[in-house]
Amino acid sequence: MIWDEVGEDKFEREKVLLDLEQECLEVYRRKVDNANISRARLHQELAESEAEFTHLLLSLGERVLPGRPEKISGTLKEQLDAITPALREMRLRKEERVNQFRAVQGQIQRISAEIAGQSVYDDSSTNVIINENDLSLKKLEECQTELQTLHNEKSDRLQRVEAYIGTIQNLSATLGMESSMIITKVHPSLNELCGISKNISDSILEKLNSTVVSLEEEKQKRLEKLHHLGTALTNLWNLMDTPYEDRRLFSHVTGLLSVSSVEVADPGSLTLNIIQQAEAEVKRLDQLKASKMKELFLKKQNELEEICNNSHMGIPSRLEMENIMKLINSGEIDHADLLMSMDEQISKVREEASSRKGIMEKVEKWLLARDEEHWLEEYSMDQNRYSVSRGAHKNLRRAERARIMVKKIQALVDSLMEKTKSWEEERNKVFLYDEVPLLAMLEEYNMLRQEKEEEKQKQRENKKVQTQVILEHEKVIGFRPGTSSRRILNMSLNGGCSTATPLNRRLSLGIQQMESNSINSATQGISYVKEGRKIHNQKMFARSNFASHLRDETASVVSTFSGPLSPEF
């Protein structure tokens, strides 16, 4: 209409229409392209939503969301509108599940750090890395189980820490120490006043355990020291007869003697102050004991010497006793060891004295019998023993008892020798009586007794010879002696006193002197064996000289009686 009115050229008209068509076609194409792009975007969004939904299902461990159909139909927008609510719900569930995992994993991380002894901050859960590819309930249950295990371990460690702290407090109270300082030294978090969570790591538990062990060792050490001091106090008290009032001041120390380390739990019962007081008291009593030790040592030495003297034993280690006395004066000897040594020596001496008792009883009997034998010999030599005088009947009764006792001497000596040999073989040592071997004494006594018997036998034979010579002489001269001659003969043979027979008096005195020398030599021989043998040799030499003199005197008597009789006869 415009062109007709204007009168536009046909060619121009076709050109304009062609341009118009071209422009419309370009607009259309752009619209189509935009539509295609929009459709492609919807397809992509739908695919991404489907993929995300599927991934959320897998990560949450679920197969199908309740209320959502398996397959979605309709346009792209309808499909997208259908999946969007389900996807939103899945995202919410994922966020909730992630929060659950973060809370659990945060607690696991915090408790693990506490157990490991690492520093823990309150916002540590925000730094927890969650594996969003596995947010299933099974995985969450595993984490919760791990968390529960860590809670149990933490609770157990806390109980152990509390037990250690309680033990340390009790031991510290018993030992008189400051428990808070000891606990803080292990770790500051263990102090209740610190206000931070307690460190429950393995290293802290080991330190607490070593602290408890060291305190128990210190407790045992102090208890043993108090046991030693209590024993020393008791011994010193008993030694010096300390009154009960003085002992009562340290009854808490002696009361621990029968108590073990586990039973000692009273606060302040093992403090250093108590030990120092006990040590000071023991030191004081030691000083007091030292002043009395010399007196006590002399008393025990006298006891030892008395036992030895009563049993006729040699006092052991006399030189050692003198050295001990020097050490006491210089203060260089342990009094307890000294008393123990003296008690051991006294015990040994008593034991040996007890073993010697049976032999000593027989020795006493033998010595008594030997004295009676000596008295009987002297009594037999007394010419007036049968005279009527005061006390003569007592001597007769004693002589009778002495003869019975003398008859038993040999059996007593044999029994004593046998018992002494048995004692020496059993103990492998020589039996000494006043530092002289008893067997040597007995053997010397037997030898001297045998010599005395031989000497008596020779005297009896000489007497028979003299009597036979006189009788033969009377037969030769045909003379029957009267009363006076018989008296002279008896006096000459018996050793009686007469003014007319000085020779017979000399014979009697010589015999008596010889017997006295024999008795004296026997007594000395019992004490010293070698001296006895020397005396024996001298006696034998004297006996031979006296025998030759006796033969000469006998010949003189015989020649006297062979001459003419004087008017006195």
XYZ file of C-alpha atoms in Angstrom:
569
model
C 0.000 0.000 0.000
C 2.754 2.438 0.745
C 4.735 1.391 -2.248
C 1.643 1.669 -4.487
C 0.964 5.087 -3.145
C 4.574 6.086 -3.483
C 5.025 4.299 -6.701
C 8.053 2.281 -5.643
C 9.877 0.400 -8.277
C 9.230 -3.300 -8.530
C 12.878 -4.096 -8.405
C 13.252 -2.065 -5.232
C 10.260 -3.782 -3.845
C 11.707 -7.236 -4.416
C 15.011 -6.157 -2.916
C 13.377 -4.856 0.214
C 11.247 -7.970 0.563
C 14.325 -10.106 0.075
C 16.134 -8.201 2.786
C 13.128 -8.469 5.039
C 12.974 -12.223 4.554
C 16.658 -12.485 5.261
C 16.369 -10.529 8.484
C 13.324 -12.540 9.615
C 15.172 -15.741 8.901
C 18.115 -14.602 11.036
C 15.784 -13.671 13.902
C 14.105 -17.038 13.661
C 17.425 -18.780 13.631
C 18.496 -16.912 16.720
C 15.316 -17.907 18.511
C 15.843 -21.486 17.543
C 19.400 -21.377 18.726
C 18.278 -19.876 22.022
C 15.656 -22.553 22.374
C 18.193 -25.242 21.647
C 20.560 -23.765 24.214
C 17.767 -23.601 26.769
C 16.825 -27.216 26.034
C 20.444 -28.296 26.319
C 20.759 -26.474 29.634
C 17.652 -28.201 30.909
C 19.047 -31.560 29.806
C 22.309 -30.767 31.571
C 20.583 -29.626 34.734
C 18.423 -32.702 34.694
C 21.457 -34.919 34.156
C 23.434 -33.213 36.877
C 20.484 -33.445 39.237
C 20.107 -37.116 38.433
C 23.833 -37.684 38.901
C 23.913 -35.743 42.144
C 20.867 -37.557 43.387
C 22.444 -40.892 42.540
C 25.724 -39.883 44.195
C 23.865 -38.781 47.318
C 22.015 -42.068 47.387
C 25.305 -43.961 47.163
C 27.156 -41.806 49.667
C 24.287 -42.009 52.153
C 24.013 -45.733 51.577
C 20.437 -45.626 50.344
C 19.088 -47.053 47.119
C 15.770 -45.220 46.516
C 14.379 -42.146 48.182
C 10.953 -42.852 49.651
C 8.101 -41.151 47.665
C 10.098 -40.784 44.424
C 9.153 -42.956 41.411
C 11.789 -45.001 39.759
C 11.220 -43.354 36.330
C 10.172 -39.710 35.675
C 8.160 -38.854 32.513
C 6.997 -35.578 30.968
C 8.762 -32.541 29.648
C 12.192 -31.543 30.751
C 10.823 -28.874 33.019
C 8.358 -31.328 34.516
C 11.118 -33.840 35.093
C 13.359 -31.181 36.583
C 10.572 -29.909 38.775
C 9.919 -33.479 39.911
C 13.539 -34.254 40.939
C 14.344 -30.895 42.531
C 12.446 -31.497 45.857
C 13.976 -34.957 46.239
C 17.402 -33.546 45.501
C 16.890 -30.804 48.067
C 15.858 -33.346 50.666
C 18.891 -35.464 49.886
C 21.112 -32.441 50.268
C 19.594 -31.734 53.666
C 20.059 -35.315 54.714
C 23.632 -35.212 53.502
C 24.312 -32.055 55.469
C 22.774 -33.599 58.546
C 24.813 -36.767 58.075
C 27.972 -34.766 57.555
C 27.290 -32.889 60.774
C 26.857 -36.202 62.579
C 30.112 -37.483 61.169
C 31.848 -34.232 62.029
C 30.633 -34.399 65.629
C 31.664 -38.025 66.053
C 34.973 -37.612 64.257
C 35.665 -34.440 66.223
C 35.170 -36.286 69.508
C 37.318 -39.144 68.243
C 40.022 -36.719 67.263
C 39.829 -34.872 70.583
C 39.872 -38.023 72.754
C 42.661 -39.515 70.659
C 44.628 -36.329 71.167
C 43.984 -36.513 74.930
C 45.146 -40.114 75.031
C 48.196 -39.197 72.969
C 48.914 -36.289 75.305
C 48.496 -33.603 72.620
C 46.996 -30.174 73.124
C 43.238 -30.055 72.377
C 41.260 -26.954 71.342
C 37.480 -26.498 71.584
C 37.006 -25.795 67.836
C 38.956 -28.859 66.807
C 35.784 -30.393 65.281
C 35.753 -27.732 62.542
C 39.083 -28.997 61.280
C 37.841 -32.553 60.906
C 38.083 -33.864 57.339
C 34.986 -35.873 56.373
C 34.958 -38.417 53.580
C 31.720 -37.394 51.818
C 31.880 -40.382 49.516
C 30.981 -42.666 52.411
C 28.305 -41.203 54.683
C 26.396 -44.405 55.259
C 24.805 -45.351 58.530
C 27.124 -48.342 58.735
C 30.134 -46.053 58.574
C 28.537 -43.761 61.155
C 27.947 -46.725 63.476
C 31.569 -47.752 63.091
C 32.668 -44.256 64.031
C 30.302 -44.230 66.990
C 31.666 -47.631 68.102
C 35.205 -46.293 67.840
C 34.131 -43.242 69.799
C 32.599 -45.424 72.508
C 35.789 -47.458 72.708
C 37.802 -44.276 73.111
C 35.341 -43.072 75.766
C 35.848 -46.317 77.676
C 39.618 -46.087 77.349
C 39.531 -42.459 78.469
C 37.357 -43.371 81.439
C 39.728 -46.208 82.329
C 42.747 -43.939 82.053
C 41.051 -41.288 84.164
C 40.310 -43.903 86.812
C 43.926 -45.039 86.722
C 45.123 -41.450 86.977
C 42.780 -40.828 89.922
C 43.969 -44.043 91.564
C 47.596 -43.027 91.104
C 46.870 -39.554 92.456
C 45.063 -41.030 95.463
C 47.963 -43.412 96.132
C 50.444 -40.562 95.841
C 48.400 -38.470 98.280
C 48.226 -41.328 100.809
C 51.925 -42.121 100.519
C 52.810 -38.437 100.740
C 50.693 -38.091 103.882
C 52.393 -41.127 105.430
C 55.850 -39.838 104.521
C 55.051 -36.243 105.492
C 55.502 -34.842 101.972
C 53.522 -32.250 99.951
C 51.424 -34.270 97.492
C 50.401 -31.292 95.301
C 54.019 -30.498 94.527
C 54.740 -34.097 93.608
C 51.648 -34.311 91.362
C 52.342 -30.960 89.702
C 55.889 -32.068 89.048
C 54.527 -35.044 87.097
C 52.253 -32.755 84.985
C 50.523 -29.454 85.774
C 47.168 -30.653 84.375
C 46.922 -33.267 87.137
C 46.576 -30.579 89.777
C 42.903 -29.974 90.508
C 43.541 -26.244 90.928
C 44.869 -25.987 87.375
C 41.402 -26.021 85.749
C 42.385 -27.877 82.566
C 41.619 -31.402 81.491
C 43.949 -34.017 82.924
C 46.609 -35.457 80.707
C 45.972 -39.182 80.437
C 48.688 -40.140 77.984
C 50.857 -43.208 78.299
C 53.853 -41.142 79.312
C 51.887 -39.542 82.159
C 50.691 -42.935 83.351
C 54.271 -44.203 83.308
C 55.448 -41.158 85.259
C 52.653 -41.611 87.785
C 53.513 -45.290 88.141
C 57.226 -44.562 88.585
C 56.336 -41.866 91.131
C 54.212 -44.330 93.100
C 56.983 -46.943 92.924
C 59.590 -44.447 94.131
C 57.338 -43.344 97.000
C 56.705 -46.975 97.982
C 60.443 -47.647 97.870
C 61.030 -44.593 100.033
C 58.300 -45.821 102.374
C 59.879 -49.278 102.555
C 63.318 -47.751 103.063
C 62.098 -45.535 105.901
C 60.188 -48.416 107.471
C 63.277 -50.630 107.356
C 65.296 -47.822 108.873
C 62.717 -47.456 111.650
C 62.757 -51.242 112.107
C 66.518 -51.072 112.538
C 66.251 -48.101 114.895
C 63.401 -49.751 116.827
C 65.411 -52.949 117.222
C 68.424 -50.929 118.334
C 66.280 -49.002 120.820
C 64.771 -52.212 122.212
C 68.192 -53.822 122.594
C 69.625 -50.739 124.246
C 66.613 -50.426 126.555
C 66.880 -54.061 127.584
C 70.614 -53.752 127.975
C 70.418 -50.732 130.245
C 67.051 -51.508 131.922
C 65.446 -48.282 130.697
C 62.201 -47.460 132.594
C 58.819 -47.600 130.878
C 58.344 -43.828 130.976
C 61.403 -43.284 128.793
C 60.400 -46.079 126.441
C 56.874 -44.708 125.993
C 58.231 -41.643 124.191
C 59.282 -43.863 121.283
C 56.486 -46.432 121.420
C 55.347 -45.333 117.952
C 58.746 -46.459 116.624
C 58.872 -49.823 118.393
C 55.229 -50.402 117.454
C 56.278 -50.634 113.795
C 58.625 -53.594 114.355
C 55.973 -56.208 113.563
C 54.189 -54.159 110.878
C 54.743 -54.580 107.141
C 54.938 -51.757 104.618
C 51.395 -52.403 103.368
C 49.948 -52.079 106.871
C 51.526 -48.680 107.552
C 49.008 -46.039 106.392
C 48.656 -43.548 109.247
C 49.469 -39.963 108.205
C 52.839 -38.774 109.436
C 53.940 -42.192 110.698
C 57.109 -42.290 108.551
C 58.210 -38.676 108.467
C 61.848 -37.661 108.436
C 61.356 -35.933 111.763
C 60.449 -39.223 113.452
C 63.480 -40.933 111.926
C 65.773 -38.113 113.023
C 64.389 -38.232 116.565
C 64.898 -42.005 116.694
C 68.426 -41.666 115.338
C 69.229 -39.011 117.923
C 67.882 -41.253 120.705
C 69.874 -44.245 119.459
C 72.980 -42.097 119.276
C 72.402 -40.864 122.821
C 71.874 -44.376 124.117
C 74.951 -45.569 122.218
C 77.019 -42.953 123.939
C 75.524 -43.985 127.266
C 76.128 -47.623 126.445
C 79.733 -46.919 125.521
C 80.351 -45.618 129.002
C 78.950 -48.824 130.473
C 80.429 -51.150 127.892
C 83.719 -51.539 129.668
C 81.955 -52.553 132.865
C 79.722 -54.961 130.956
C 82.665 -56.418 129.083
C 84.529 -57.002 132.331
C 81.417 -58.648 133.759
C 81.132 -60.997 130.798
C 84.861 -61.630 130.890
C 84.573 -62.573 134.565
C 81.669 -64.849 133.694
C 83.788 -66.480 131.003
C 86.746 -66.900 133.348
C 84.488 -68.308 136.057
C 83.112 -70.941 133.689
C 86.635 -71.812 132.552
C 87.951 -71.972 136.115
C 85.054 -74.121 137.317
C 85.673 -76.525 134.454
C 89.492 -76.254 134.736
C 89.721 -75.074 131.118
C 92.170 -72.588 129.705
C 90.709 -69.125 129.137
C 90.411 -68.736 125.343
C 92.103 -65.893 123.527
C 93.479 -64.034 126.531
C 95.558 -61.879 124.174
C 92.413 -61.148 122.159
C 90.633 -60.041 125.332
C 93.423 -57.590 126.024
C 93.190 -56.236 122.473
C 89.416 -55.834 122.834
C 89.939 -53.887 126.043
C 92.314 -51.559 124.198
C 89.735 -51.065 121.436
C 87.051 -50.277 124.026
C 89.267 -47.658 125.589
C 89.947 -46.123 122.179
C 86.289 -46.363 121.067
C 87.178 -48.179 117.821
C 84.937 -51.227 118.249
C 81.298 -51.875 117.502
C 79.563 -52.550 120.792
C 76.930 -54.822 119.231
C 79.626 -56.961 117.607
C 81.543 -57.035 120.873
C 78.547 -58.293 122.844
C 77.746 -60.807 120.136
C 81.343 -62.037 120.148
C 81.402 -62.327 123.928
C 78.059 -64.130 123.983
C 79.309 -66.530 121.313
C 82.465 -67.237 123.304
C 80.469 -67.762 126.494
C 78.082 -70.039 124.623
C 80.984 -72.078 123.210
C 82.660 -72.306 126.613
C 79.397 -73.380 128.228
C 78.892 -75.983 125.555
C 82.399 -77.339 126.040
C 81.977 -77.232 129.834
C 78.741 -79.190 129.436
C 80.530 -81.787 127.304
C 83.319 -81.990 129.951
C 80.873 -82.341 132.848
C 80.858 -86.138 132.937
C 84.653 -86.308 132.686
C 85.135 -83.570 135.286
C 82.935 -85.432 137.764
C 85.141 -88.489 137.381
C 88.275 -86.318 137.636
C 87.004 -84.881 140.923
C 86.361 -88.414 142.204
C 89.832 -89.445 141.084
C 91.488 -86.452 142.770
C 89.539 -87.134 145.968
C 90.520 -90.795 145.842
C 94.159 -89.817 145.197
C 94.116 -87.534 148.250
C 92.643 -90.354 150.307
C 95.340 -92.678 148.952
C 98.034 -90.208 150.016
C 96.448 -89.837 153.452
C 96.236 -93.620 153.818
C 99.930 -93.980 152.993
C 100.851 -91.411 155.618
C 98.478 -93.028 158.104
C 99.988 -96.480 157.469
C 103.455 -95.069 158.249
C 102.283 -93.704 161.606
C 103.606 -96.001 164.384
C 101.028 -94.687 166.859
C 97.955 -95.221 164.691
C 96.680 -98.018 166.947
C 97.270 -96.165 170.171
C 94.332 -95.304 172.373
C 93.881 -91.563 171.919
C 91.124 -89.075 171.206
C 89.907 -89.296 167.611
C 91.762 -92.566 166.854
C 88.484 -94.374 166.073
C 87.645 -91.711 163.498
C 90.950 -92.289 161.770
C 90.290 -96.005 161.754
C 86.914 -95.504 160.095
C 88.423 -93.074 157.585
C 91.230 -95.550 156.848
C 88.630 -98.256 156.162
C 86.743 -95.974 153.770
C 90.026 -94.900 152.157
C 91.029 -98.553 151.549
C 87.683 -99.178 149.810
C 88.127 -96.033 147.714
C 91.734 -96.911 146.820
C 90.655 -100.317 145.559
C 88.346 -98.554 143.059
C 90.983 -96.101 141.802
C 92.276 -98.280 138.976
C 88.779 -98.916 137.561
C 88.006 -95.204 137.899
C 91.208 -94.252 136.084
C 90.561 -96.752 133.271
C 87.004 -95.483 132.826
C 88.222 -91.888 132.893
C 90.889 -92.590 130.270
C 88.391 -94.327 128.014
C 85.889 -91.489 128.312
C 88.615 -88.871 127.727
C 89.832 -90.647 124.575
C 86.266 -90.786 123.275
C 85.852 -87.057 123.966
C 89.111 -86.224 122.187
C 88.217 -88.345 119.151
C 84.773 -86.766 118.917
C 86.071 -83.183 119.137
C 89.501 -83.752 117.558
C 91.290 -81.879 120.323
C 93.242 -82.627 123.519
C 91.370 -82.632 126.828
C 93.276 -80.228 129.064
C 92.951 -80.008 132.838
C 94.459 -76.731 134.046
C 96.392 -76.517 130.740
C 97.836 -80.031 131.202
C 96.704 -83.013 129.046
C 94.496 -85.184 131.233
C 95.536 -88.422 129.530
C 99.185 -87.639 130.215
C 98.335 -87.017 133.870
C 96.476 -90.327 134.105
C 99.228 -92.256 132.346
C 101.865 -90.712 134.612
C 99.730 -91.560 137.640
C 99.402 -95.187 136.478
C 103.150 -95.396 135.908
C 104.006 -93.923 139.332
C 101.405 -96.108 141.022
C 102.922 -99.168 139.370
C 106.394 -98.075 140.474
C 105.159 -97.639 144.030
C 103.669 -101.151 143.967
C 106.960 -102.549 142.675
C 108.823 -100.643 145.362
C 106.531 -102.054 148.086
C 107.044 -105.523 146.676
C 110.820 -105.103 146.829
C 110.577 -103.863 150.419
C 108.530 -106.917 151.375
C 111.102 -109.182 149.709
C 113.986 -107.398 151.503
C 112.134 -107.785 154.786
C 111.734 -111.510 154.160
C 115.467 -111.777 153.370
C 116.419 -110.035 156.593
C 114.125 -112.269 158.615
C 115.491 -115.381 156.912
C 119.103 -114.346 157.575
C 118.460 -113.778 161.263
C 116.588 -117.057 161.653
C 119.358 -118.977 159.905
C 121.914 -117.322 162.147
C 119.989 -118.370 165.253
C 119.840 -121.925 163.996
C 123.617 -121.953 163.462
C 124.517 -120.756 166.972
C 121.730 -122.810 168.588
C 120.439 -119.840 170.492
C 116.779 -119.250 171.198
C 116.320 -115.557 171.635
C 114.571 -114.369 174.694
C 112.173 -111.580 175.088
C 114.835 -108.919 174.723
C 116.342 -110.460 171.625
C 112.890 -110.862 170.002
C 112.139 -107.250 170.772
C 115.412 -106.196 169.217
C 114.634 -108.325 166.171
C 111.148 -106.879 165.784
C 112.471 -103.364 166.234
C 115.133 -103.945 163.652
C 112.587 -105.335 161.185
C 109.726 -102.930 161.884
C 111.791 -99.759 162.218
C 110.952 -99.140 165.908
C 112.895 -96.657 168.069
C 115.559 -97.966 170.517
C 118.709 -96.553 171.985
C 120.481 -99.859 171.450
C 119.758 -100.100 167.724
C 120.547 -96.779 165.986
C 121.165 -98.696 162.777
C 117.585 -100.030 162.705
C 116.330 -96.498 163.372
C 118.292 -95.286 160.383
C 116.796 -98.072 158.282
C 113.263 -97.115 159.295
C 113.870 -93.440 158.670
C 115.437 -94.255 155.297
C 112.393 -96.283 154.285
C 110.035 -93.559 155.432
C 112.063 -90.904 153.602
C 112.044 -93.034 150.469
C 108.253 -93.461 150.592
C 107.777 -89.756 151.253
C 109.971 -88.913 148.280
C 107.954 -91.330 146.167
C 104.644 -89.693 147.172
C 105.960 -86.199 146.529
C 107.334 -87.138 143.130
C 103.981 -88.720 142.183
C 102.130 -85.549 143.067
C 104.439 -83.411 141.013
C 104.350 -85.847 138.121
C 100.574 -85.549 137.821
C 100.896 -81.822 137.204
C 103.809 -81.922 134.776
C 104.619 -85.048 132.794
C 108.187 -84.190 131.857
C 109.088 -83.099 135.377
C 107.615 -86.358 136.701
C 109.825 -88.408 134.438
C 112.890 -86.449 135.577
C 111.979 -87.060 139.218
C 111.442 -90.720 138.413
C 114.988 -91.056 137.058
C 116.419 -89.303 140.076
C 114.398 -91.517 142.379
C 115.575 -94.679 140.658
C 119.175 -93.562 141.078
C 118.602 -92.795 144.751
C 116.820 -96.133 145.193
C 119.808 -98.030 143.785
C 122.182 -96.213 146.169
C 119.867 -96.861 149.105
C 119.586 -100.562 148.210
C 123.385 -100.949 148.248
C 123.513 -99.093 151.574
C 120.761 -101.372 152.914
C 122.742 -104.463 151.917
C 125.803 -103.096 153.729
C 123.803 -102.363 156.883
C 122.198 -105.806 156.772
C 125.592 -107.435 156.530
C 126.744 -105.388 159.514
C 123.770 -106.598 161.570
C 124.422 -110.169 160.628
C 128.077 -109.860 161.627
C 127.014 -108.327 164.942
C 124.734 -111.251 165.775
C 127.390 -113.796 164.706
C 129.841 -112.597 167.500
C 129.715 -113.604 171.224
C 126.729 -112.451 173.200
C 127.213 -109.729 175.750
C 125.983 -110.097 179.358
C 123.058 -107.804 178.483
C 121.525 -110.516 176.297
